[in-house]
Amino acid sequence: MATTSYKKNYRCVPSLEQFYSQGSAVAVSSDGSFLACGCDDKIKIVDSSNSSIIKTLEGDSERVTALTLSPNDKFLFSASSSRLITVWDLSTSKPLRQWKGHEGSVRGMTCDASGGILATAGEDRLVRVWDVDGGFCTHNFKGHEQVVTSVLFHPNPHQLLLFSGSDDGKVRVWDLVGRKCTYVLDKHFSTVTSLAVAEDGYTLLSGGRDKARFQFPFTLIYYDTLETYVLVFVCISSFKYGYWCLSVVNLWNLREGTLKKTVPTYEMVETVCVIHSGTHFYSSLGLNETSTAKKKESSPPVIFLTVGERGVVRIWNSEGAICLFEQGSSDVAISSNKDELKRGFVAAVLMPSDQGLLCLTADQQFLFYSLEQSVEEAFCLKLSRRLVGYNEEIVDMKFLGDDEQFLAVATNIEQVRMYDLASMSCSYVLTGHSEIVLCLDTCISSSGKTLVVTGSKDNSVRLWENSSCIGIGTGHMGAVGAVAFSKKKNNFIVSGSSDRTLKVWSFDGLQDNGSEIMNLRAKAVVAAHDKDINSLAVAPNDNLVCSGSQDRTACVWRLPDLVSVVVLKGHKRGIWCVEFSPVDQCVITASGDKTIKIWAISDGACLKTFEGHTSSILRVSFLTRGTQFVSSGADGLVKLWTVKTNECIATYDQHEDKVWALAVGKKTEMLATGGGDAVVNLWHDSTVEDKEEAFRKEEEGVLKGQELENALSDANYIKAIKIAFELRRPHKLFDLFSELFRKKHAEDQVDKALQSLGIDEQYQLFEYVREWNSKPKLCSVAQFVLSRVFSTLPPKEIIEIKGISEILEGLIPYTQRHFSRADRLERSTLLLDYTLHGMSVIVNDYQMVNPHFNILMKKQRRCWEKFSIQNNQTPLQRQNSCPQRNASRGNPKKVGK
């Protein structure tokens, strides 16, 4: 039998992180390759293809309220609740300049076509225009009565106009040359949310949250802003709770400042986008032929797109206020079955280069639509990918699919999201539960179909095939906190609830009839525990099921009748997770008492106990044919264990909160973890790669070591120093510098070697020098290297080394100590010279050799006189006892002494 190779290490790949917070601003690059998203007080640059975070810009600890990009995508402009406007250089991720913009938060921001002028709209009811390079205000426009919500430059740089919309329902047109308000466009009844300029350059579109409400059936509507005055009878299809709702998009003539047309949209409009001729959108609507056949008109029709509270995309023709296209159903998830309220769209952007449409939902999802030609319709929008800006707290997740290329994630919402691991895009959403989904499990049926079962706080169990619900199990009196599929036959489900009961549900034949939702039949029910049931596991042979509960026990039951087999007692806190071994007759349990236990099924004896977590252990799962297991806990740690040795091989700290969810791939044994920090991490087994990498590094180290010895034999110290840095050998490096220190005229070689070092190697050199400088035997070489470093490298370059300040602070005290010791040694040698001179051992012209001698003689004479005075000697005694005076008189007796 082949020996099982243990897993030694896993590498973490952060796959799903929060990159957007609700209500924050979003900016799209000119080529659509990345998004700039506000995430609380940070700005995250996100790859639009897979939601990976490219870089993070640290803000000023206040929430980001507005964002916009320069036309060339080199600069990013941001504003936060601190009222600071910041210009970011995206190449270096550093702020270029900052200034205070308004007395209140900035709500809107836009940059002109040249990129040199920035306009901001604030809560202080002001619209201001700024010179980007200078950071000073060029225009300060007053006039709005409430908060200014949107601002837009005219797309033609030769028409110096600025448009602004406000909560007062008015749109103002500002002349940048005359510094005045040209027109006040007042036909909205609520907040103006979006502005757009038509292709002709003389038509302005404005959308808002107007919502005129008229009670049925006694009201007839007379809407006097339509081009044709019409009396409209209220239709039943236009009602909601007995009221008829009307919202509009207004088209304005910028030459005269008058209303050209009003298009009723019957929903609160959040964004209006003009569709230009010549684009793929325009041609797909079949308008090119129509427009060419018509005669030229003074005001051609405007084709525009709207999104709003209904969560559907609609395309309009201003001529006749015709809706050319409307999505048949919304891709926005329903929040509840009771009120059927949808989280609609809050923003939309037409992607450049005919890349499609991007819509942002109220629940922080980015929906990317692409055009698709269908047989039934000439124009169709297909949801190509869905990026989720924030997943909230992750409760449970499982791998899905034949090749485990999908990940099912349950969070603190009513839906379950299915992620494609290749692109980390949310492929589809399971919608149907009316309360939060607490648990899920997946399997491949005997017919090859992928099935998902979910348990929720709405006391129900749901069975899913792809995105359709095919079965519902009702009967629990509490929240369903644990579900599990059968492992062998895949024809039943076991569920556990807070009502302390276990139920076995059969779904034979359901997958053959997926057109309607069937009721699952409960085959067996048992009152299993005294408290909530947290976890369930079915044995590989489908004969047993194990349940873990808050009552600190785990129970093993025989299927399908749920007859008790054994009760596992020994934990001191509630049990959060249970699982059967894939090869042995044993069960593993994880508990809130910070321990993991392995139990024998035959007699319920505890075989092994594992300790190591510092908080409750929430998940545990077997690996490597049952010889290893992985665990996660409330301390945010993920640990890899070996059963035979009771040893924790590796500990990973990649989460900032409790790790509630742990999924293990059955084929690849890839791990996925998620928890309270709303982050999903994927873990890949890197044991083989790490072993190969270690072998490669060892081989390279041998070759480099030989190369180092060759460089030393050739006296090529520059190359030797470079290789010593690559091999990270500080002792060899010290020997090299020590040898150069003893050589004459070796400074040039040291300087050339230091100039060839990179920033990382310079930092490493300072760390080595700090270590050498702390030892008296090595400090002379350290000071020699320091002197050459400060003589060779410019101070500005040294200061820019990251973390250099801490190293310099560690060098200063030891350097001062070495200097004091050297100064004392020098003083001692001069005192010896003075004594020998006084004894006439040194010739008189020694004073000419050592210039410090006279200075030292005067100091010593003063010290001697001070000593004599303190000992109460008379002037004559002081004169006779001074060795310097006796030596100058040539007294042989005194000198002899």
Short mmCIF file of N, CA, C and O in Angstrom, two decimals, residues 743-843:
data_model
loop_
_atom_site.label_atom_id
_atom_site.label_comp_id
_atom_site.label_asym_id
_atom_site.label_seq_id
_atom_site.Cartn_x
_atom_site.Cartn_y
_atom_site.Cartn_z
N LYS A 743 42.78 47.05 4.44
CA LYS A 743 43.56 47.40 3.25
C LYS A 743 43.64 48.91 3.09
O LYS A 743 42.74 49.64 3.48
N LYS A 744 44.73 49.37 2.49
CA LYS A 744 44.87 50.79 2.19
C LYS A 744 44.21 51.09 0.85
O LYS A 744 44.27 50.29 -0.07
N HIS A 745 43.60 52.26 0.78
CA HIS A 745 42.97 52.75 -0.44
C HIS A 745 41.89 51.78 -0.94
O HIS A 745 41.77 51.52 -2.14
N ALA A 746 41.15 51.22 0.02
CA ALA A 746 40.06 50.30 -0.36
C ALA A 746 38.70 51.00 -0.42
O ALA A 746 37.68 50.36 -0.70
N GLU A 747 38.69 52.32 -0.16
CA GLU A 747 37.42 53.03 -0.13
C GLU A 747 36.73 53.03 -1.50
O GLU A 747 35.50 52.96 -1.59
N ASP A 748 37.51 53.07 -2.57
CA ASP A 748 36.90 53.11 -3.90
C ASP A 748 36.11 51.84 -4.19
O ASP A 748 35.01 51.88 -4.75
N GLN A 749 36.65 50.69 -3.83
CA GLN A 749 35.95 49.44 -4.06
C GLN A 749 34.67 49.35 -3.24
O GLN A 749 33.64 48.88 -3.72
N VAL A 750 34.75 49.82 -1.98
CA VAL A 750 33.56 49.81 -1.13
C VAL A 750 32.50 50.75 -1.69
O VAL A 750 31.31 50.40 -1.75
N ASP A 751 32.91 51.93 -2.16
CA ASP A 751 31.95 52.89 -2.71
C ASP A 751 31.27 52.33 -3.96
O ASP A 751 30.04 52.47 -4.13
N LYS A 752 32.02 51.68 -4.84
CA LYS A 752 31.42 51.10 -6.04
C LYS A 752 30.44 49.98 -5.68
O LYS A 752 29.38 49.84 -6.31
N ALA A 753 30.79 49.20 -4.67
CA ALA A 753 29.89 48.12 -4.26
C ALA A 753 28.60 48.68 -3.66
O ALA A 753 27.51 48.16 -3.91
N LEU A 754 28.70 49.76 -2.89
CA LEU A 754 27.52 50.36 -2.28
C LEU A 754 26.63 51.02 -3.32
O LEU A 754 25.40 50.99 -3.20
N GLN A 755 27.22 51.60 -4.34
CA GLN A 755 26.43 52.25 -5.39
C GLN A 755 25.64 51.24 -6.22
O GLN A 755 24.62 51.57 -6.81
N SER A 756 26.09 50.00 -6.27
CA SER A 756 25.41 48.98 -7.07
C SER A 756 24.26 48.30 -6.33
O SER A 756 23.56 47.48 -6.91
N LEU A 757 24.06 48.66 -5.06
CA LEU A 757 23.01 48.02 -4.26
C LEU A 757 21.65 48.65 -4.57
O LEU A 757 21.55 49.85 -4.81
N GLY A 758 20.61 47.81 -4.52
CA GLY A 758 19.25 48.30 -4.65
C GLY A 758 18.72 48.80 -3.32
O GLY A 758 19.39 48.74 -2.29
N ILE A 759 17.45 49.25 -3.33
CA ILE A 759 16.86 49.82 -2.12
C ILE A 759 16.71 48.74 -1.05
O ILE A 759 17.02 48.98 0.13
N ASP A 760 16.25 47.57 -1.44
CA ASP A 760 16.09 46.48 -0.46
C ASP A 760 17.45 46.06 0.12
O ASP A 760 17.56 45.79 1.33
N GLU A 761 18.48 46.02 -0.73
CA GLU A 761 19.81 45.64 -0.25
C GLU A 761 20.40 46.73 0.65
O GLU A 761 21.11 46.42 1.62
N GLN A 762 20.09 47.99 0.34
CA GLN A 762 20.55 49.08 1.21
C GLN A 762 19.91 48.97 2.60
O GLN A 762 20.59 49.14 3.63
N TYR A 763 18.62 48.67 2.62
CA TYR A 763 17.95 48.49 3.90
C TYR A 763 18.56 47.31 4.66
O TYR A 763 18.78 47.38 5.88
N GLN A 764 18.84 46.21 3.94
CA GLN A 764 19.44 45.04 4.57
C GLN A 764 20.82 45.37 5.12
O GLN A 764 21.20 44.91 6.22
N LEU A 765 21.59 46.19 4.39
CA LEU A 765 22.93 46.59 4.86
C LEU A 765 22.84 47.38 6.16
O LEU A 765 23.62 47.15 7.09
N PHE A 766 21.87 48.29 6.25
CA PHE A 766 21.71 49.06 7.48
C PHE A 766 21.32 48.15 8.64
O PHE A 766 21.76 48.38 9.78
N GLU A 767 20.54 47.12 8.39
CA GLU A 767 20.20 46.18 9.45
C GLU A 767 21.44 45.42 9.92
O GLU A 767 21.64 45.23 11.12
N TYR A 768 22.28 44.99 8.97
CA TYR A 768 23.51 44.30 9.34
C TYR A 768 24.42 45.22 10.15
O TYR A 768 25.00 44.81 11.17
N VAL A 769 24.56 46.46 9.69
CA VAL A 769 25.44 47.42 10.38
C VAL A 769 24.93 47.69 11.79
O VAL A 769 25.72 47.82 12.74
N ARG A 770 23.62 47.78 11.95
CA ARG A 770 23.07 47.99 13.30
C ARG A 770 23.43 46.83 14.22
O ARG A 770 23.75 47.02 15.39
N GLU A 771 23.38 45.61 13.69
CA GLU A 771 23.74 44.44 14.49
C GLU A 771 25.22 44.45 14.82
O GLU A 771 25.62 44.18 15.96
N TRP A 772 26.08 44.75 13.84
CA TRP A 772 27.53 44.79 14.09
C TRP A 772 27.88 45.91 15.07
O TRP A 772 28.75 45.74 15.92
N ASN A 773 27.19 47.02 14.97
CA ASN A 773 27.52 48.19 15.78
C ASN A 773 27.21 47.95 17.25
O ASN A 773 27.75 48.66 18.12
N SER A 774 26.37 46.99 17.56
CA SER A 774 26.02 46.73 18.96
C SER A 774 27.08 45.88 19.67
O SER A 774 26.98 45.69 20.89
N LYS A 775 28.08 45.40 18.95
CA LYS A 775 29.14 44.57 19.56
C LYS A 775 30.47 45.32 19.49
O LYS A 775 30.88 45.77 18.41
N PRO A 776 31.18 45.48 20.62
CA PRO A 776 32.44 46.26 20.62
C PRO A 776 33.50 45.69 19.68
O PRO A 776 34.27 46.45 19.10
N LYS A 777 33.55 44.37 19.52
CA LYS A 777 34.58 43.78 18.67
C LYS A 777 34.34 44.05 17.19
O LYS A 777 35.26 43.98 16.38
N LEU A 778 33.10 44.30 16.83
CA LEU A 778 32.74 44.49 15.41
C LEU A 778 32.43 45.92 15.06
O LEU A 778 32.18 46.23 13.89
N CYS A 779 32.43 46.82 16.05
CA CYS A 779 31.95 48.17 15.80
C CYS A 779 32.87 48.96 14.86
O CYS A 779 32.41 49.84 14.14
N SER A 780 34.18 48.66 14.87
CA SER A 780 35.09 49.42 13.99
C SER A 780 34.74 49.21 12.53
O SER A 780 34.72 50.15 11.73
N VAL A 781 34.44 47.97 12.15
CA VAL A 781 34.03 47.68 10.77
C VAL A 781 32.68 48.33 10.47
O VAL A 781 32.46 48.87 9.37
N ALA A 782 31.76 48.28 11.45
CA ALA A 782 30.45 48.90 11.25
C ALA A 782 30.57 50.39 11.02
O ALA A 782 29.92 50.96 10.12
N GLN A 783 31.43 51.07 11.80
CA GLN A 783 31.62 52.51 11.62
C GLN A 783 32.31 52.83 10.29
O GLN A 783 32.00 53.83 9.65
N PHE A 784 33.17 51.92 9.86
CA PHE A 784 33.82 52.11 8.56
C PHE A 784 32.79 52.03 7.43
O PHE A 784 32.78 52.88 6.51
N VAL A 785 31.90 51.05 7.51
CA VAL A 785 30.87 50.92 6.49
C VAL A 785 29.91 52.10 6.54
O VAL A 785 29.51 52.64 5.50
N LEU A 786 29.55 52.55 7.75
CA LEU A 786 28.66 53.70 7.88
C LEU A 786 29.27 54.95 7.26
O LEU A 786 28.60 55.71 6.55
N SER A 787 30.54 55.17 7.50
CA SER A 787 31.20 56.35 6.94
C SER A 787 31.19 56.32 5.41
O SER A 787 30.96 57.34 4.76
N ARG A 788 31.39 55.12 4.84
CA ARG A 788 31.37 55.02 3.37
C ARG A 788 29.95 55.17 2.83
O ARG A 788 29.75 55.73 1.75
N VAL A 789 28.96 54.66 3.57
CA VAL A 789 27.57 54.80 3.12
C VAL A 789 27.15 56.25 3.09
O VAL A 789 26.59 56.74 2.09
N PHE A 790 27.46 56.99 4.17
CA PHE A 790 27.06 58.39 4.22
C PHE A 790 27.88 59.25 3.26
O PHE A 790 27.44 60.33 2.87
N SER A 791 29.05 58.78 2.89
CA SER A 791 29.84 59.52 1.92
C SER A 791 29.42 59.23 0.49
O SER A 791 29.60 60.07 -0.40
N THR A 792 28.86 58.05 0.25
CA THR A 792 28.52 57.63 -1.11
C THR A 792 27.08 57.94 -1.47
O THR A 792 26.81 58.51 -2.53
N LEU A 793 26.13 57.57 -0.60
CA LEU A 793 24.72 57.74 -0.91
C LEU A 793 24.24 59.13 -0.50
O LEU A 793 24.58 59.61 0.59
N PRO A 794 23.45 59.79 -1.33
CA PRO A 794 22.91 61.10 -0.95
C PRO A 794 21.91 60.97 0.19
O PRO A 794 21.20 59.96 0.28
N PRO A 795 21.82 61.96 1.07
CA PRO A 795 20.89 61.88 2.21
C PRO A 795 19.44 61.69 1.79
O PRO A 795 18.68 60.98 2.46
N LYS A 796 19.04 62.30 0.68
CA LYS A 796 17.65 62.17 0.23
C LYS A 796 17.32 60.72 -0.09
O LYS A 796 16.22 60.23 0.23
N GLU A 797 18.26 60.02 -0.71
CA GLU A 797 18.04 58.62 -1.05
C GLU A 797 17.97 57.75 0.20
O GLU A 797 17.20 56.79 0.27
N ILE A 798 18.78 58.09 1.20
CA ILE A 798 18.76 57.31 2.45
C ILE A 798 17.44 57.50 3.19
O ILE A 798 16.87 56.55 3.72
N ILE A 799 16.93 58.72 3.20
CA ILE A 799 15.69 59.01 3.92
C ILE A 799 14.51 58.29 3.29
O ILE A 799 13.57 57.87 3.98
N GLU A 800 14.53 58.11 1.96
CA GLU A 800 13.42 57.47 1.27
C GLU A 800 13.35 55.96 1.49
O GLU A 800 12.38 55.32 1.10
N ILE A 801 14.40 55.37 2.08
CA ILE A 801 14.36 53.93 2.37
C ILE A 801 13.31 53.67 3.44
O ILE A 801 13.32 54.28 4.51
N LYS A 802 12.37 52.78 3.15
CA LYS A 802 11.28 52.51 4.07
C LYS A 802 11.79 51.84 5.33
O LYS A 802 12.50 50.84 5.29
N GLY A 803 11.46 52.42 6.49
CA GLY A 803 11.86 51.88 7.78
C GLY A 803 13.24 52.29 8.23
O GLY A 803 13.76 51.76 9.23
N ILE A 804 13.88 53.23 7.53
CA ILE A 804 15.27 53.61 7.88
C ILE A 804 15.33 54.37 9.19
O ILE A 804 16.35 54.33 9.89
N SER A 805 14.26 55.09 9.53
CA SER A 805 14.29 55.90 10.75
C SER A 805 14.49 55.03 11.99
O SER A 805 15.25 55.38 12.90
N GLU A 806 13.82 53.87 12.05
CA GLU A 806 13.97 52.98 13.20
C GLU A 806 15.40 52.44 13.29
O GLU A 806 15.95 52.32 14.39
N ILE A 807 16.00 52.13 12.15
CA ILE A 807 17.37 51.61 12.17
C ILE A 807 18.35 52.68 12.62
O ILE A 807 19.27 52.42 13.42
N LEU A 808 18.17 53.91 12.15
CA LEU A 808 19.07 55.00 12.55
C LEU A 808 18.94 55.29 14.04
O LEU A 808 19.92 55.60 14.71
N GLU A 809 17.70 55.18 14.57
CA GLU A 809 17.52 55.37 16.01
C GLU A 809 18.25 54.30 16.80
O GLU A 809 18.72 54.55 17.91
N GLY A 810 18.35 53.09 16.25
CA GLY A 810 19.11 52.04 16.92
C GLY A 810 20.61 52.21 16.78
O GLY A 810 21.38 51.68 17.60
N LEU A 811 21.07 52.92 15.76
CA LEU A 811 22.51 53.13 15.55
C LEU A 811 23.07 54.23 16.44
O LEU A 811 24.22 54.18 16.86
N ILE A 812 22.25 55.24 16.72
CA ILE A 812 22.76 56.45 17.40
C ILE A 812 23.30 56.15 18.80
O ILE A 812 24.43 56.54 19.13
N PRO A 813 22.59 55.47 19.70
CA PRO A 813 23.13 55.29 21.08
C PRO A 813 24.43 54.50 21.11
O PRO A 813 25.35 54.85 21.85
N TYR A 814 24.54 53.43 20.32
CA TYR A 814 25.78 52.66 20.30
C TYR A 814 26.92 53.46 19.68
O TYR A 814 28.06 53.36 20.13
N THR A 815 26.63 54.24 18.68
CA THR A 815 27.67 55.08 18.06
C THR A 815 28.19 56.11 19.06
O THR A 815 29.40 56.37 19.15
N GLN A 816 27.27 56.71 19.83
CA GLN A 816 27.71 57.66 20.86
C GLN A 816 28.57 56.97 21.91
O GLN A 816 29.57 57.55 22.39
N ARG A 817 28.22 55.75 22.27
CA ARG A 817 29.01 55.01 23.26
C ARG A 817 30.41 54.71 22.72
O ARG A 817 31.40 54.86 23.42
N HIS A 818 30.49 54.30 21.45
CA HIS A 818 31.79 54.02 20.84
C HIS A 818 32.63 55.29 20.74
O HIS A 818 33.85 55.28 20.97
N PHE A 819 31.99 56.40 20.43
CA PHE A 819 32.72 57.66 20.34
C PHE A 819 33.28 58.08 21.70
O PHE A 819 34.43 58.54 21.81
N SER A 820 32.46 57.91 22.74
CA SER A 820 32.93 58.26 24.08
C SER A 820 34.11 57.38 24.50
O SER A 820 35.09 57.87 25.09
N ARG A 821 34.03 56.10 24.20
CA ARG A 821 35.13 55.20 24.54
C ARG A 821 36.40 55.55 23.76
O ARG A 821 37.51 55.54 24.32
N ALA A 822 36.28 55.88 22.49
CA ALA A 822 37.45 56.28 21.70
C ALA A 822 38.04 57.59 22.21
O ALA A 822 39.27 57.76 22.23
N ASP A 823 37.17 58.51 22.64
CA ASP A 823 37.66 59.78 23.16
C ASP A 823 38.42 59.58 24.46
O ASP A 823 39.49 60.19 24.68
N ARG A 824 37.90 58.69 25.33
CA ARG A 824 38.61 58.40 26.58
C ARG A 824 39.96 57.74 26.29
O ARG A 824 40.97 58.04 26.95
N LEU A 825 40.00 56.86 25.33
CA LEU A 825 41.26 56.20 24.98
C LEU A 825 42.28 57.21 24.45
O LEU A 825 43.47 57.16 24.81
N GLU A 826 41.81 58.14 23.64
CA GLU A 826 42.74 59.15 23.11
C GLU A 826 43.27 60.03 24.23
O GLU A 826 44.47 60.37 24.28
N ARG A 827 42.38 60.42 25.15
CA ARG A 827 42.83 61.23 26.28
C ARG A 827 43.86 60.47 27.12
O ARG A 827 44.84 61.05 27.60
N SER A 828 43.65 59.16 27.31
CA SER A 828 44.59 58.36 28.09
C SER A 828 45.96 58.31 27.43
O SER A 828 47.00 58.41 28.10
N THR A 829 46.00 58.17 26.14
CA THR A 829 47.30 58.15 25.43
C THR A 829 48.01 59.48 25.54
O THR A 829 49.25 59.54 25.69
N LEU A 830 47.28 60.58 25.50
CA LEU A 830 47.91 61.90 25.64
C LEU A 830 48.46 62.11 27.05
O LEU A 830 49.50 62.75 27.24
N LEU A 831 47.76 61.56 28.04
CA LEU A 831 48.27 61.65 29.41
C LEU A 831 49.57 60.87 29.55
O LEU A 831 50.51 61.32 30.22
N LEU A 832 49.68 59.74 28.90
CA LEU A 832 50.92 58.97 28.91
C LEU A 832 52.05 59.76 28.24
O LEU A 832 53.18 59.79 28.73
N ASP A 833 51.72 60.42 27.11
CA ASP A 833 52.74 61.26 26.45
C ASP A 833 53.20 62.38 27.37
O ASP A 833 54.41 62.70 27.44
N TYR A 834 52.26 62.97 28.06
CA TYR A 834 52.61 64.06 28.98
C TYR A 834 53.52 63.56 30.10
O TYR A 834 54.51 64.19 30.46
N THR A 835 53.20 62.40 30.65
CA THR A 835 54.01 61.85 31.74
C THR A 835 55.42 61.52 31.27
O THR A 835 56.42 61.83 31.93
N LEU A 836 55.52 60.88 30.10
CA LEU A 836 56.84 60.54 29.56
C LEU A 836 57.65 61.78 29.23
O LEU A 836 58.87 61.81 29.43
N HIS A 837 56.99 62.82 28.76
CA HIS A 837 57.71 64.07 28.48
C HIS A 837 58.22 64.71 29.77
O HIS A 837 59.35 65.23 29.83
N GLY A 838 57.37 64.62 30.82
CA GLY A 838 57.81 65.18 32.10
C GLY A 838 58.98 64.41 32.67
O GLY A 838 59.78 64.96 33.44
N MET A 839 59.13 63.17 32.32
CA MET A 839 60.25 62.37 32.80
C MET A 839 61.44 62.46 31.86
O MET A 839 62.42 61.71 32.00
N SER A 840 61.38 63.37 30.87
CA SER A 840 62.45 63.58 29.89
C SER A 840 62.74 62.32 29.08
O SER A 840 63.84 62.13 28.56
N VAL A 841 61.74 61.45 28.98
CA VAL A 841 61.91 60.26 28.14
C VAL A 841 61.68 60.64 26.68
O VAL A 841 62.29 60.10 25.76
N ILE A 842 60.76 61.61 26.47
CA ILE A 842 60.45 62.08 25.12
C ILE A 842 61.20 63.37 24.89
O ILE A 842 61.32 64.23 25.77
N VAL A 843 61.77 63.57 23.74
CA VAL A 843 62.56 64.76 23.39
C VAL A 843 61.68 65.98 23.44
O VAL A 843 60.45 65.90 23.33
#
